[in-house]
XYZ file of C-alpha atoms in Angstrom:
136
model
C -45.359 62.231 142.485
C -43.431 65.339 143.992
C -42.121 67.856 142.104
C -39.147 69.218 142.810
C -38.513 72.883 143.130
C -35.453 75.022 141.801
C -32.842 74.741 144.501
C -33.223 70.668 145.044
C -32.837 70.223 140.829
C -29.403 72.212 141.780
C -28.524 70.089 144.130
C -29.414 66.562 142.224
C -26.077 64.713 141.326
C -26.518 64.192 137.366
C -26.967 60.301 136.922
C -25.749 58.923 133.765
C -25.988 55.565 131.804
C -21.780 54.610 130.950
C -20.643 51.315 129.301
C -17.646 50.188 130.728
C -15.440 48.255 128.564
C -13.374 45.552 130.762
C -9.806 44.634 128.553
C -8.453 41.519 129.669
C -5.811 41.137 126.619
C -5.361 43.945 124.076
C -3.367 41.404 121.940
C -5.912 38.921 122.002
C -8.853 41.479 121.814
C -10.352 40.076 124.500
C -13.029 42.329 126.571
C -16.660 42.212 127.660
C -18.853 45.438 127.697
C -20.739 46.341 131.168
C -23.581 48.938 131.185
C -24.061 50.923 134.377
C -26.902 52.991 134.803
C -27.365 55.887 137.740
C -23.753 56.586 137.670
C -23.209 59.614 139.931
C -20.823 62.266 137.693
C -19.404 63.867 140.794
C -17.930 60.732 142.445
C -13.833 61.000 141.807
C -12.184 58.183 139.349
C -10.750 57.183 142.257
C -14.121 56.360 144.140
C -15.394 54.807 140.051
C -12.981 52.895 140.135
C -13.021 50.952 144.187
C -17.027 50.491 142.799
C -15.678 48.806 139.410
C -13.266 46.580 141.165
C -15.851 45.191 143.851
C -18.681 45.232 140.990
C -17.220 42.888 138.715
C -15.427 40.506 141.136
C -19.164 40.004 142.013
C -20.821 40.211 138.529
C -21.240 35.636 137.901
C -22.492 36.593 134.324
C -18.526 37.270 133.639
C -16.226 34.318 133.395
C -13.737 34.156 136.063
C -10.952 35.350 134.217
C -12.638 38.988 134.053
C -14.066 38.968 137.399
C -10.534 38.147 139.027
C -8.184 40.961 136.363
C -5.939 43.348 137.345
C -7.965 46.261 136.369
C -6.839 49.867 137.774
C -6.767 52.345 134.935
C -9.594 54.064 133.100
C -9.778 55.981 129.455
C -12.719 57.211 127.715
C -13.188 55.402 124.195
C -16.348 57.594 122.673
C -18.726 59.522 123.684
C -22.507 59.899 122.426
C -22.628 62.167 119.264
C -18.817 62.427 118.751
C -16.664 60.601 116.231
C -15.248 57.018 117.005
C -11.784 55.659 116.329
C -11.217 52.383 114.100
C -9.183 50.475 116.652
C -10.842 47.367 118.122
C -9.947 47.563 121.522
C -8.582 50.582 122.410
C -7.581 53.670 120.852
C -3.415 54.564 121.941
C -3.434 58.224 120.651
C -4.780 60.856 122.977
C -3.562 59.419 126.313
C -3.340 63.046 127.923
C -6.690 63.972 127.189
C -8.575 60.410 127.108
C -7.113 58.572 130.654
C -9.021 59.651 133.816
C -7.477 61.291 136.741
C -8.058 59.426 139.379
C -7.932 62.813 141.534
C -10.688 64.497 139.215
C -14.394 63.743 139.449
C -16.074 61.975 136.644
C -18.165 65.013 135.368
C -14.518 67.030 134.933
C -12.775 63.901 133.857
C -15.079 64.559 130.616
C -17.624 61.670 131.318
C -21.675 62.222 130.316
C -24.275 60.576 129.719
C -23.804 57.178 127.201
C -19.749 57.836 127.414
C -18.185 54.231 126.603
C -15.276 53.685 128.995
C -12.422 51.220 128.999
C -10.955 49.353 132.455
C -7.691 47.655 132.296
C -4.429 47.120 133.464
C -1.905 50.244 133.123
C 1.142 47.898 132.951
C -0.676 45.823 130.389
C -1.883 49.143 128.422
C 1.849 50.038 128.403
C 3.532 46.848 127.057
C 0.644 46.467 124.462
C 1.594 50.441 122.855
C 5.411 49.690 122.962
C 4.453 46.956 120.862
C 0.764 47.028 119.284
C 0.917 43.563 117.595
C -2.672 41.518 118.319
C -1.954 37.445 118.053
C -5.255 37.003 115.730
């Protein structure tokens, strides 16, 4: 085993282990949890996200009606060591500082190691705060 000297640690993109939290119905609180490990932290949300799409239309441990979802929007739910909100699904406070940029990288975006992410459907995300009522 090779190890590595100062200058190629710098140059190492941190790898990180994120659960990804697909939302299919925020009324219905319905959503499956996805682990990803090796996550690169300087990819853009934009580039995250392209993965995410392909990766779950793929993944044939989901049931179809995840794999085929609108998905396009990202927001950090908790991250390792910090405090964790009481909603079931989603928090809606904090949209400012929680939903990623798809412009920003991951690592600036706030996003480290054992972060717990959410993937849904903006338009879905904005009908459900106008009118937070869950059918169960």
């Amino acid at each position: 085993m090779k190890l590595l000297d100062q200058k190629e640690l710098l140059y190492m993109a941190p790898e990180v282990t994120i659960t990804v939290r697909l939302i299919r119905s925020f009324e219905h609180r319905n959503f499956k949890p996805v682990v990803y490990r090796g996550v690169n932290l300087d990819q853009t949300v934009k580039e995250f996200i392209v993965f995410l799409k392909q990766d779950v239309l793929l993944r044939t441990s989901l049931p179809p009606p995840f794999r085929n979802y609108k998905y396009d929007k990202l927001k950090i739910i908790h991250q390792a060591h910090k405090s964790k909100t009481n909603e079931l699904v989603l928090s809606l406070e904090e949209d400012d500082r929680l939903l990623l940029k798809e412009d920003s990288t991951l690592k600036a975006a706030g996003i480290a190691n054992e972060t717990e992410i959410a993937f849904f459907c903006e338009e879905d995300y904005k009908n459900y705060k106008d009118n937070p009522i869950s059918s169960w």
